[in-house]
Coordinates of C-alpha atoms in Angstrom, one line a residue:
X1 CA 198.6 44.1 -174.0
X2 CA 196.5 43.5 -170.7
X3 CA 193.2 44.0 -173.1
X4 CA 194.4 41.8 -175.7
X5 CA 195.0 39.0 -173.3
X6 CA 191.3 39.6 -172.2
X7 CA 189.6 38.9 -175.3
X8 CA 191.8 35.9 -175.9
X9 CA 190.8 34.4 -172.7
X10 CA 187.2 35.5 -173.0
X11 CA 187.8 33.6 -176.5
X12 CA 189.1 30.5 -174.9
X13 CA 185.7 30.4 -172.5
X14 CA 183.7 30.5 -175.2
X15 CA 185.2 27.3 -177.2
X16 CA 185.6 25.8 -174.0
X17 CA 182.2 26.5 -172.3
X18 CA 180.0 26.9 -175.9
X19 CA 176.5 25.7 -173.7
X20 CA 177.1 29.4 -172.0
X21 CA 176.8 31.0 -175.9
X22 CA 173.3 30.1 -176.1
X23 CA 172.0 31.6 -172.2
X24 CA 171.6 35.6 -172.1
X25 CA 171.0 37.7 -169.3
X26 CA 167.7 39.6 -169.3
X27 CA 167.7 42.8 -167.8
X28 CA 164.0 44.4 -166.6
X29 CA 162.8 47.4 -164.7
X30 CA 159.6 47.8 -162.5
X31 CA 158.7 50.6 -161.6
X32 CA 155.9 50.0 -158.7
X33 CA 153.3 53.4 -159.5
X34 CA 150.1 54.8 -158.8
X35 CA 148.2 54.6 -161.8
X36 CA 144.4 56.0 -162.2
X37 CA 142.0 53.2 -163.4
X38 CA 138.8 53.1 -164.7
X39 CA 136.9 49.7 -164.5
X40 CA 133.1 48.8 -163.5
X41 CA 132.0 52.6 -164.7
X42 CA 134.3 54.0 -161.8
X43 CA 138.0 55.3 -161.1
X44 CA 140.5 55.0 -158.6
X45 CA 143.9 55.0 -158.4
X46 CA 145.9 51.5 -158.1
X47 CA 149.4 50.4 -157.2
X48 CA 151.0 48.9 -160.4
X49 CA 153.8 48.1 -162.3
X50 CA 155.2 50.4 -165.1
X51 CA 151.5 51.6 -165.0
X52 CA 149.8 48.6 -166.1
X53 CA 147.7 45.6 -164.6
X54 CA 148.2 43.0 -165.7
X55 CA 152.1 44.4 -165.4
X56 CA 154.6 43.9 -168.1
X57 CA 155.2 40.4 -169.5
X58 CA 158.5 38.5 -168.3
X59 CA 160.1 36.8 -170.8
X60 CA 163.1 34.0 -170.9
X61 CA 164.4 30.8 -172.0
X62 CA 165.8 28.0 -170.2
X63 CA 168.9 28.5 -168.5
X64 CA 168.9 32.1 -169.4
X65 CA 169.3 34.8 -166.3
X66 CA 167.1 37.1 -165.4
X67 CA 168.2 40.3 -163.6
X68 CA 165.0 42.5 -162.5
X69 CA 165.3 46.4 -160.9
X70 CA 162.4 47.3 -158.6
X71 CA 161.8 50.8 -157.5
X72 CA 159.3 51.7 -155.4
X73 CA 157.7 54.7 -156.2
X74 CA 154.3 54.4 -154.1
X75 CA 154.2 55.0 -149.9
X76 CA 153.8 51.0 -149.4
X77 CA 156.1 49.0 -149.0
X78 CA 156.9 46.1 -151.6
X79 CA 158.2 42.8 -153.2
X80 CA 157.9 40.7 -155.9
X81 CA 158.0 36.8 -155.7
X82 CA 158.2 34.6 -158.7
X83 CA 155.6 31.9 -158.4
X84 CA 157.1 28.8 -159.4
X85 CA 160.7 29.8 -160.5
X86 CA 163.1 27.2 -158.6
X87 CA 165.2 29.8 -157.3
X88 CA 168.2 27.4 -156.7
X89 CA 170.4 28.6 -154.7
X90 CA 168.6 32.0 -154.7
X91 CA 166.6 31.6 -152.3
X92 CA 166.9 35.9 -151.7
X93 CA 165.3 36.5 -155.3
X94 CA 162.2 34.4 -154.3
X95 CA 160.4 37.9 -152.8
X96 CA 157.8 37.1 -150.0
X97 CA 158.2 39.6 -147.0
X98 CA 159.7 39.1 -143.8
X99 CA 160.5 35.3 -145.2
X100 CA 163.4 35.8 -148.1
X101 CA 163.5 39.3 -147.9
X102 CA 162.7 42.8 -145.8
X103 CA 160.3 44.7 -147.7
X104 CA 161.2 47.2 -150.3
X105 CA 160.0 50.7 -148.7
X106 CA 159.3 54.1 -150.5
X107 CA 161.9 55.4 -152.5
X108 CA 164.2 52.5 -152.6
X109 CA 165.0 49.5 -155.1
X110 CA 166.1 45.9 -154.8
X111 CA 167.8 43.8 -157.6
X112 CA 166.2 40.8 -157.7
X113 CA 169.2 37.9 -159.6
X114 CA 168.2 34.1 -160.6
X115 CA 168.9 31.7 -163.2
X116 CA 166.2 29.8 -164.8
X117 CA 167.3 26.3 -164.2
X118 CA 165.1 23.2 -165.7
X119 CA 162.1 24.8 -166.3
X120 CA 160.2 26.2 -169.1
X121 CA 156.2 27.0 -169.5
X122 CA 154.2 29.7 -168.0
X123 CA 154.4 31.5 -164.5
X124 CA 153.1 34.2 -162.5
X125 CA 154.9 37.3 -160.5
X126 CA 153.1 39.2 -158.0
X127 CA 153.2 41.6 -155.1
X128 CA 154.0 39.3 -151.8
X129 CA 153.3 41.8 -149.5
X130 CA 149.9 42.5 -147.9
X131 CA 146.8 42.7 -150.4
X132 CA 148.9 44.3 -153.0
X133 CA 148.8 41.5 -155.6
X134 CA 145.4 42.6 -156.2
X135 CA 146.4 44.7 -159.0
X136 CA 150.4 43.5 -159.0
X137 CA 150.8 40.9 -160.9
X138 CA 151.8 39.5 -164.7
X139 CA 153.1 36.6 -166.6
X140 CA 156.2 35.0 -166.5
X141 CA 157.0 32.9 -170.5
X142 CA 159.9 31.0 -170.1
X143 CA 160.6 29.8 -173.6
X144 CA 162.7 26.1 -174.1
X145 CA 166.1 26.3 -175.4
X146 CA 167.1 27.1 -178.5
X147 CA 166.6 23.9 -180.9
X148 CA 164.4 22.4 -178.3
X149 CA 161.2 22.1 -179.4
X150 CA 157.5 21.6 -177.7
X151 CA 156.5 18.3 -177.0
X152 CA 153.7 18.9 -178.6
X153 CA 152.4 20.3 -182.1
X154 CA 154.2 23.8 -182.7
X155 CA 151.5 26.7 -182.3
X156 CA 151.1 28.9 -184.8
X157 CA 150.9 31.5 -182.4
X158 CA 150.7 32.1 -178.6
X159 CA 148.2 34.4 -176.2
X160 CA 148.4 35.1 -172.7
X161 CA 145.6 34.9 -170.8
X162 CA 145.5 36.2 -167.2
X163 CA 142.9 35.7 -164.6
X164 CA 141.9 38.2 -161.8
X165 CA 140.2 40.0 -159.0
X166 CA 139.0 43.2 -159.1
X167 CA 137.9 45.2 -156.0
X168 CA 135.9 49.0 -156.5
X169 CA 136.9 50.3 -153.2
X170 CA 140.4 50.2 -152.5
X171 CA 142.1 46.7 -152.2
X172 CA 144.5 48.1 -148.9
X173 CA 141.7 49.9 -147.2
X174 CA 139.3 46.6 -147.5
X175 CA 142.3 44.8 -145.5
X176 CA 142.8 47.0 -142.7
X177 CA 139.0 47.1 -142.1
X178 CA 139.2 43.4 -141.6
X179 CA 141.6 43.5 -139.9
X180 CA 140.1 45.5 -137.8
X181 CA 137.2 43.9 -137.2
X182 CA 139.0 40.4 -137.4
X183 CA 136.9 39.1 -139.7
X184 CA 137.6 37.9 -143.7
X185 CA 138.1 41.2 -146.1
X186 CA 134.7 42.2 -147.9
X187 CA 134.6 40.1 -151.5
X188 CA 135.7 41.5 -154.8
X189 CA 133.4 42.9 -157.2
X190 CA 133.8 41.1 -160.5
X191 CA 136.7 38.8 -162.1
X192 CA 138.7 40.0 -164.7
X193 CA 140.2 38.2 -167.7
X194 CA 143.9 40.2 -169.2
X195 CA 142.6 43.1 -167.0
X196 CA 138.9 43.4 -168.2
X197 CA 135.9 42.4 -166.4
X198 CA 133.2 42.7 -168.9
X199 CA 129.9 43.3 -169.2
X200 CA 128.4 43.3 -165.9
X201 CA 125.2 44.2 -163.6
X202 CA 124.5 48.2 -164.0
X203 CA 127.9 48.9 -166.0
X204 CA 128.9 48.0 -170.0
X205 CA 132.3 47.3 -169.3
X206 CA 134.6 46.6 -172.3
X207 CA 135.8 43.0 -172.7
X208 CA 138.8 41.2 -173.9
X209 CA 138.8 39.7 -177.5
X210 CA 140.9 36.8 -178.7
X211 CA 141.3 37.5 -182.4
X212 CA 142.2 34.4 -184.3
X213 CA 142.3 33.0 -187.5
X214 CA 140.8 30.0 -189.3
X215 CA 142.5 26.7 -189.5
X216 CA 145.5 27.6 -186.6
X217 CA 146.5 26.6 -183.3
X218 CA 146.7 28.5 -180.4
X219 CA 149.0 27.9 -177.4
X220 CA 146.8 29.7 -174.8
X221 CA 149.3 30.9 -171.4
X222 CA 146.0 30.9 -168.5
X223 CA 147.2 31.9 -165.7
X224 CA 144.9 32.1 -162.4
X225 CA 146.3 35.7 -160.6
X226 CA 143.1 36.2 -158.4
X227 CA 143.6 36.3 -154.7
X228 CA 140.9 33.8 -153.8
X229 CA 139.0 32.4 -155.8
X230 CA 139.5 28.9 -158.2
X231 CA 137.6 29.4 -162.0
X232 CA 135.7 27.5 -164.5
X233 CA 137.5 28.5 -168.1
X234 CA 135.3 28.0 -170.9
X235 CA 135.6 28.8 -174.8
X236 CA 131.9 28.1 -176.6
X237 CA 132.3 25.6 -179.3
X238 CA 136.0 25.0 -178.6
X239 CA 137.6 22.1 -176.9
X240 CA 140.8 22.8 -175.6
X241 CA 143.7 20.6 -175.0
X242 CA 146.2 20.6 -171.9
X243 CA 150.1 20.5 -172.6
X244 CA 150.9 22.0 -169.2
X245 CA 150.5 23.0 -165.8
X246 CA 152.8 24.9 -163.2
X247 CA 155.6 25.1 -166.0
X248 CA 155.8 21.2 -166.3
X249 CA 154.7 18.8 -169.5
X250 CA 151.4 16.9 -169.2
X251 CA 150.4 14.2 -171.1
X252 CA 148.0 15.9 -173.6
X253 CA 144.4 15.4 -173.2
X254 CA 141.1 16.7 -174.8
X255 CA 138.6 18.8 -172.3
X256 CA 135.9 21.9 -172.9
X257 CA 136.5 23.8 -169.2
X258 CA 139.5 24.2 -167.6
X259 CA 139.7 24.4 -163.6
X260 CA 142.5 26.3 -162.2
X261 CA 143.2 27.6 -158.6
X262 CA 145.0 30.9 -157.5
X263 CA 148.3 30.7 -158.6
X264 CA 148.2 28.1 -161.0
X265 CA 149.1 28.4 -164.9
X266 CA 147.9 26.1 -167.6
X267 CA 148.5 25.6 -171.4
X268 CA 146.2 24.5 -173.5
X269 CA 145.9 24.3 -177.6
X270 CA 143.3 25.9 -178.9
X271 CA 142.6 25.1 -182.6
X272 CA 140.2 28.1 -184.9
X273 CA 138.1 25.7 -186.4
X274 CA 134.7 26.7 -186.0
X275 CA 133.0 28.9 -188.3
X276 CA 133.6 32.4 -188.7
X277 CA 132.0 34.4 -185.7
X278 CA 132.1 35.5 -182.3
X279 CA 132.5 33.1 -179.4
X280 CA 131.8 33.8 -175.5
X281 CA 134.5 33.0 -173.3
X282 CA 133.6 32.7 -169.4
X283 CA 135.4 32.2 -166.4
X284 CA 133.2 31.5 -163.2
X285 CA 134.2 30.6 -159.5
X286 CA 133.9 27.3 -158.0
X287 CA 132.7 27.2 -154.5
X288 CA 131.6 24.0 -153.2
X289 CA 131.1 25.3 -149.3
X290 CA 127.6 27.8 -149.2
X291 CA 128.8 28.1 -145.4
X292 CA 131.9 30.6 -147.2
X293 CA 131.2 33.8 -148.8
X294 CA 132.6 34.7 -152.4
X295 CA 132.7 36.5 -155.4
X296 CA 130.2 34.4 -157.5
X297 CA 130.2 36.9 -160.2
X298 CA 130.9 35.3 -163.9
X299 CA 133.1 37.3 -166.3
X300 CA 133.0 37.3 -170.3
X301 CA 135.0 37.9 -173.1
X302 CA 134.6 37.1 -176.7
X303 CA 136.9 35.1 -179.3
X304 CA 136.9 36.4 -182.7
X305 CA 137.3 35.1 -185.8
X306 CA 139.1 37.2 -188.4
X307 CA 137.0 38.5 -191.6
X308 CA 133.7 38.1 -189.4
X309 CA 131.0 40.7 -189.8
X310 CA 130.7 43.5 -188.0
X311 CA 127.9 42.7 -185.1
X312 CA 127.5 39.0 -185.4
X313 CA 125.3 36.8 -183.3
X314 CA 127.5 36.0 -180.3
X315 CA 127.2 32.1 -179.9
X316 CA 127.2 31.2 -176.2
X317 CA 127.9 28.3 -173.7
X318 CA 126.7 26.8 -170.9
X319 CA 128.4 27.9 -167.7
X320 CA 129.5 25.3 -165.4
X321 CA 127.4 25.4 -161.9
X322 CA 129.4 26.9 -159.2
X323 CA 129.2 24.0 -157.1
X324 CA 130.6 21.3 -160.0
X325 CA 132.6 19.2 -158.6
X326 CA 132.1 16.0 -161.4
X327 CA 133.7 18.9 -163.5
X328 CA 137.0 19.5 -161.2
X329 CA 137.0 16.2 -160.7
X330 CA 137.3 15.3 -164.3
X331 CA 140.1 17.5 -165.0
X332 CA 142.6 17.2 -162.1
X333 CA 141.7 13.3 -162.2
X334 CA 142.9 13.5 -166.0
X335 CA 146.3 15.2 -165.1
X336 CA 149.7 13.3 -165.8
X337 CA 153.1 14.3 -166.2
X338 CA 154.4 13.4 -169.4
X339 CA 157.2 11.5 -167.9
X340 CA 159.0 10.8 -171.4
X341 CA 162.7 10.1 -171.6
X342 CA 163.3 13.7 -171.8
X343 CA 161.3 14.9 -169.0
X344 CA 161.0 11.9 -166.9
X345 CA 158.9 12.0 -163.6
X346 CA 161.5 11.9 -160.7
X347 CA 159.1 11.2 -157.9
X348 CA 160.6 10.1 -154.5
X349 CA 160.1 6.4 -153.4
X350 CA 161.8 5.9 -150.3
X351 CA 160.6 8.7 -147.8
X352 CA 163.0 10.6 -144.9
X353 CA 160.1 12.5 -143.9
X354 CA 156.4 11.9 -143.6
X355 CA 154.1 14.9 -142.5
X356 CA 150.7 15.1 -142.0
X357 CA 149.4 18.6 -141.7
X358 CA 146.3 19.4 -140.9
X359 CA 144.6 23.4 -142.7
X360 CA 142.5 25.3 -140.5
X361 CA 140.9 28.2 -139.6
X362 CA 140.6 29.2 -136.1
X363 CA 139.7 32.5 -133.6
X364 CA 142.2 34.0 -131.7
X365 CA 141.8 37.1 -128.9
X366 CA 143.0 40.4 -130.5
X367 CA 142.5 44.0 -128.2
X368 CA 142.9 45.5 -131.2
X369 CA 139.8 44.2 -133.0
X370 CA 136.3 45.6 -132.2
X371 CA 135.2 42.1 -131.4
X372 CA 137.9 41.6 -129.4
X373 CA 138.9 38.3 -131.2
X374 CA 139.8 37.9 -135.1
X375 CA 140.3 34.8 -137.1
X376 CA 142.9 33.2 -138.2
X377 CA 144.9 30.4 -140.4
X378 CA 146.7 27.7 -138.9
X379 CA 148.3 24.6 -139.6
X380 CA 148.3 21.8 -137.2
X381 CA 147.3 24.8 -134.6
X382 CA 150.1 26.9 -135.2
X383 CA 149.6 30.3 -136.7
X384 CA 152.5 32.0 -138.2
X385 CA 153.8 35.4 -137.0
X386 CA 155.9 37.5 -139.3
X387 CA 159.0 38.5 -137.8
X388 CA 160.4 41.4 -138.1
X389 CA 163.8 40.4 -139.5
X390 CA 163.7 38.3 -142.5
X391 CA 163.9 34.6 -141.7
X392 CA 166.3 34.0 -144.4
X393 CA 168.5 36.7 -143.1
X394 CA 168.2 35.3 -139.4
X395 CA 169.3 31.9 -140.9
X396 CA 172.4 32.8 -143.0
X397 CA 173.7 35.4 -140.2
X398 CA 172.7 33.1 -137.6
X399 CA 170.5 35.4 -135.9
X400 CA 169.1 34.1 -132.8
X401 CA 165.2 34.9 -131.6
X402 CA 163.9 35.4 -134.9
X403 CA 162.2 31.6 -135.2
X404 CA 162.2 28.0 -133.8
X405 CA 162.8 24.9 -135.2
X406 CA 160.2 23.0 -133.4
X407 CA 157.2 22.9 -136.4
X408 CA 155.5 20.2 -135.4
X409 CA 155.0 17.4 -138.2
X410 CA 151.9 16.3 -137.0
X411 CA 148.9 17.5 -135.2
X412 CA 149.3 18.0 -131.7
X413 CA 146.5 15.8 -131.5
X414 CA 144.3 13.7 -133.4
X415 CA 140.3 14.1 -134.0
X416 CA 137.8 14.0 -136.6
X417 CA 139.2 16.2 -138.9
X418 CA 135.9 16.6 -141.2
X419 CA 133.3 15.4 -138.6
X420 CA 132.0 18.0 -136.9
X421 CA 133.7 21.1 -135.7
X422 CA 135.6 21.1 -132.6
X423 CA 134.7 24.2 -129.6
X424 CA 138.0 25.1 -128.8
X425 CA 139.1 27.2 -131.7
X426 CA 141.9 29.1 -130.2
X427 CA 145.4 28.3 -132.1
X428 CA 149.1 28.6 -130.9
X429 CA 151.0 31.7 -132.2
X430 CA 154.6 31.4 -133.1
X431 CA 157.4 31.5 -136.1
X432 CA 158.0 28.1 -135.7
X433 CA 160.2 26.1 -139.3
X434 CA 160.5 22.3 -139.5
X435 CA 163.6 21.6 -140.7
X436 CA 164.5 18.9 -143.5
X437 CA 168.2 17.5 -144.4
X438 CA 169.6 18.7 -147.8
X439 CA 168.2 16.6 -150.6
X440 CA 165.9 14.4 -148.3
X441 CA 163.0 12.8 -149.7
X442 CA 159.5 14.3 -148.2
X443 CA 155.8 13.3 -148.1
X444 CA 153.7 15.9 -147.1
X445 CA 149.5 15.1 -146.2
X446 CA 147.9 18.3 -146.8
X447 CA 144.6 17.9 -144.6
X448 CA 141.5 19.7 -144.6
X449 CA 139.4 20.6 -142.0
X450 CA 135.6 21.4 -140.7
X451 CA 137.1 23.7 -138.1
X452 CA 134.8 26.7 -138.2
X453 CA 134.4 26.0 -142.0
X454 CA 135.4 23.4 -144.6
X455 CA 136.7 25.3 -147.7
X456 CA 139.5 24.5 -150.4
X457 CA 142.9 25.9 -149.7
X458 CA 144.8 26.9 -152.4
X459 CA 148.3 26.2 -151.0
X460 CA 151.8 26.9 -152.8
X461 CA 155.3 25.7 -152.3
X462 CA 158.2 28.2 -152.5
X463 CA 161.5 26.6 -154.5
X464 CA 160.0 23.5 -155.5
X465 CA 158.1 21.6 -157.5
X466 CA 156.3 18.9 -156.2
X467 CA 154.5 15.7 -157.4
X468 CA 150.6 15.0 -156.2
X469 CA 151.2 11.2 -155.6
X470 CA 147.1 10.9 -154.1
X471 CA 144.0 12.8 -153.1
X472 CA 140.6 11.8 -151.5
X473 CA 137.6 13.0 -149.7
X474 CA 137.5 13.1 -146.0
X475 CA 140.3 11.9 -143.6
X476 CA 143.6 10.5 -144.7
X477 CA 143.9 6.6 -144.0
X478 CA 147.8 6.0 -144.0
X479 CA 147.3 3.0 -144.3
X480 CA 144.5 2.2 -147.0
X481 CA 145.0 5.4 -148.9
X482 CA 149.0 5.3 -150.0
X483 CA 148.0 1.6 -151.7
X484 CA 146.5 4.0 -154.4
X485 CA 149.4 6.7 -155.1
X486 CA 150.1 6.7 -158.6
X487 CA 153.9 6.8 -158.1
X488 CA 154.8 6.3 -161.8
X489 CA 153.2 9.8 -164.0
X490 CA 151.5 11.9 -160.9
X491 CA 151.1 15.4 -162.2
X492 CA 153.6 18.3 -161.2
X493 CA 153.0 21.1 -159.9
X494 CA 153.9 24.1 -157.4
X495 CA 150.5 24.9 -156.4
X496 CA 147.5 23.0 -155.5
X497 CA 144.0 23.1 -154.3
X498 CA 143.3 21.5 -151.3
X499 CA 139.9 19.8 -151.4
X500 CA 136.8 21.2 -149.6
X501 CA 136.6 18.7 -146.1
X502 CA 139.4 16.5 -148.0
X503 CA 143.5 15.9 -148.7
X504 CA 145.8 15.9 -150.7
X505 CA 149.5 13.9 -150.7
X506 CA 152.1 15.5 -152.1
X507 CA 156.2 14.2 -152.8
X508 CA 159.5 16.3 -153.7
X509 CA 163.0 16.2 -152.9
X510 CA 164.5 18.8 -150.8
X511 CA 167.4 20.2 -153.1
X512 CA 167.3 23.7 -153.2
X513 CA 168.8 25.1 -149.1
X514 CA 166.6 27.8 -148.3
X515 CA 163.7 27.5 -150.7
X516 CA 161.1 25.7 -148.9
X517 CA 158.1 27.7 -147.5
X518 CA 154.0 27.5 -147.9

């Protein structure tokens, strides 16, 4: 009798709650390996995901839950953070160490739970732990609901295309010499499109191909996974055109090369309608600083028509200089949400909180170091120290010791942020949070620097999206410069470059307890 009562009830909820029909819950398993790999004519073994990299393909639809098992099979400790996914009101799931979460160590697994709630496009996981992400990483497709289509032309078909790093020597050993010597870790050795790097100096390395067929559309996932460096993405003969970024709708617009920092995803259509042949693809850093070293290696791969001939003339393109910045300028300054009556742009008017914080790179003492000093990040002079409980943890428990709430919201004092450098380089250390009220309104001023070295800072923000109301060359005017916010279709995005000596002003709503973090 009890069981039959059961299914009636379980009958009941589904008549009464029919939206809850259409959401599934999608169980994965990681299993976090050493796997042998052979790339730039030479092998080593690398920390991966069910013995792949890129690692296995996440895949979901709106609304659905997503229930991942991680077991950690390799002596390092681990987690996984979900780049981009909202995580509301599971702020736990979100993965980076010491923050939401104490790492998973050898031999043990952690069940990572959220809902996908008002999102759908293309993300990224990755290791959030160390260097690891070098090699751990993959895509995350979250599909629309059922019935509800793109708002865009339907694809024909979809390919993921993921962006990387890839070291020779291994990627935790090049760390603990830097840190060791306090200096940056040694550069990778080529960038890697879906896991290949291609042809390179010395070395035939195998490429990827992009098979496609005459006369369809492609809805191309490129996802940016490498550790430091933002890319020029290229197609010969093709334009492409942008539908997405960071999992939200653009308005659509026509461009040949995609720009894209770490930890950014965009969608673009590609249309086959070029003659039957082989096409080069490249991907090629942008460095606009020659005062900061990087990978300036390019990396190819080949699209594909089918029913081509076997060993056809490949037809090439003109690689973007590394220092283009017309070109990056063109393409983020054509970015705009859609902001249609189904996916209107929400951005925050009335402000509770303005910040202004200033991106840095300064020198610390270390005893540790054979230079006896090492450098460091910092904003607005403070550089973080992990603790050694999870700050999350500390929080909910109400764990005292673990941080302080005394972030400052603005530099400690003012200067010439992008004149010249200042002497004193030395930063304070501390886990200090700035805390915000539950669904405030905040304005954040992301500022670059000259300390030590201007350079673009790629900088995310756990939990939320945000909208990029404004962004300039030099230092932030509050006064002159908010008089040109576009508060009506500014892009949206979890991630963004910070520019080279520059700023960037960014806007979202503080909704989600316990998801906010850079």
């Amino acid at each position: 009798m009890k069981s039959c009562f059961g299914a009636i009830f379980l009958l009941l909820l589904a008549f009464l709650f029919p939206a809850s029909v259409d959401s599934l819950v999608r169980h994965y398993h990681f299993n976090v390996v050493y796997t042998d790999t052979t790339k730039l004519c030479s092998t080593k073994s690398i920390v991966t995901v069910n013995g792949r990299c890129p690692g296995p393909t996440l895949y979901a639809r709106e609304d659905d839950t997503v229930v991942v098992r991680v077991t950690n099979h390799v002596d390092h400790n681990i987690t996984i953070h979900w780049h981009g996914i909202r995580q509301l009101r599971t702020a736990w799931a979100d993965g980076p160490a010491y923050v939401t979460q104490c790492p998973i160590q050898t031999g043990q697994n952690y069940v990572y739970n959220f809902t996908i709630t008002g999102q759908r496009g293309t993300l990224l996981w990755h290791a959030h732990i160390s260097w690891l992400r070098a090699t751990v990483y993959g895509a995350i497709v979250i599909l629309p609901k059922r019935g509800v289509p793109y708002p865009f032309p339907k694809p024909d078909k979809e390919k993921i295309i993921i962006l990387g790093e890839w070291w020779k020597a291994d990627v935790e050993a090049v760390v603990n010499q830097a840190t060791q010597f306090g200096l940056p870790p040694n550069l990778s050795d080529a960038h890697t499109i879906n896991g290949f790097p291609g042809p390179v100096l010395n070395c035939s390395s195998q490429g990827y191909t992009l098979d496609v067929k005459t006369g369809k559309t492609y809805l191309l996932r490129i996802i940016n996974a490498a550790l430091n460096d933002e890319l020029f993405f290229k197609i010969a003969g093709h334009n492409l055109t942008v539908v997405e970024t960071d999992a939200a709708y653009t308005k659509p617009f026509e461009i040949d090369t995609i720009f894209i920092s770490p930890g950014q995803t965009t969608n673009v259509l590609l249309k086959a309608n070029q003659p039957n042949g082989k096409y080069l693809i490249a991907i090629t850093p942008f460095m606009d600083t020659p005062a900061i070293g990087y990978d300036n290696h390019s990396s190819f791969a080949t699209l594909r028509y089918k029913n081509t001939p076997p060993n056809p003339k490949i037809t090439l393109t003109k690689i973007p200089p590394q220092n283009d910045t017309p070109t990056t300028r063109s393409f983020i300054d054509s970015l705009r949400s859609l902001n249609s009556n189904q996916y209107p742009a929400r951005v925050p008017l009335n402000l509770d909180h303005s910040l202004l914080f200033t991106i840095s790179v300064g020198v610390n003492p270390c005893d540790t170091c054979i230079g006896r000093s090492k450098l460091v990040a910092d904003i607005n002079n403070v550089s973080f120290v992990l603790p050694s409980i999870a700050l999350l943890q500390a929080h909910y428990y109400n764990i005292g010791g673990v941080f302080t709430d005394d972030f400052p919201g603005h530099p400690p004092f003012s200067f010439n942020y992008t004149g010249p450098s200042l002497r004193n380089f030395q930063t304070n250390n501390g886990t200090r949070l700035y805390r915000l009220g539950y669904n405030s309104s905040v304005q954040i001023v992301l500022q670059g620097t000259t300390v030590i070295a201007p350079e673009n800072h790629p900088t995310h923000l756990h939990g939320f999206n945000f909208f990029v109301v404004g962004e300039g060359l030099g230092n932030f005017d509050p006064v002159e410069d908010p008089k040109w916010f576009n508060l009506v279709d500014p892009v949206e995005r979890n991630t963004i470059g910070v520019p080279t000596a520059g700023w960037v002003a960014i806007r979202f709503r503080a909704d989600n307890p316990g998801g906010e973090n850079f």
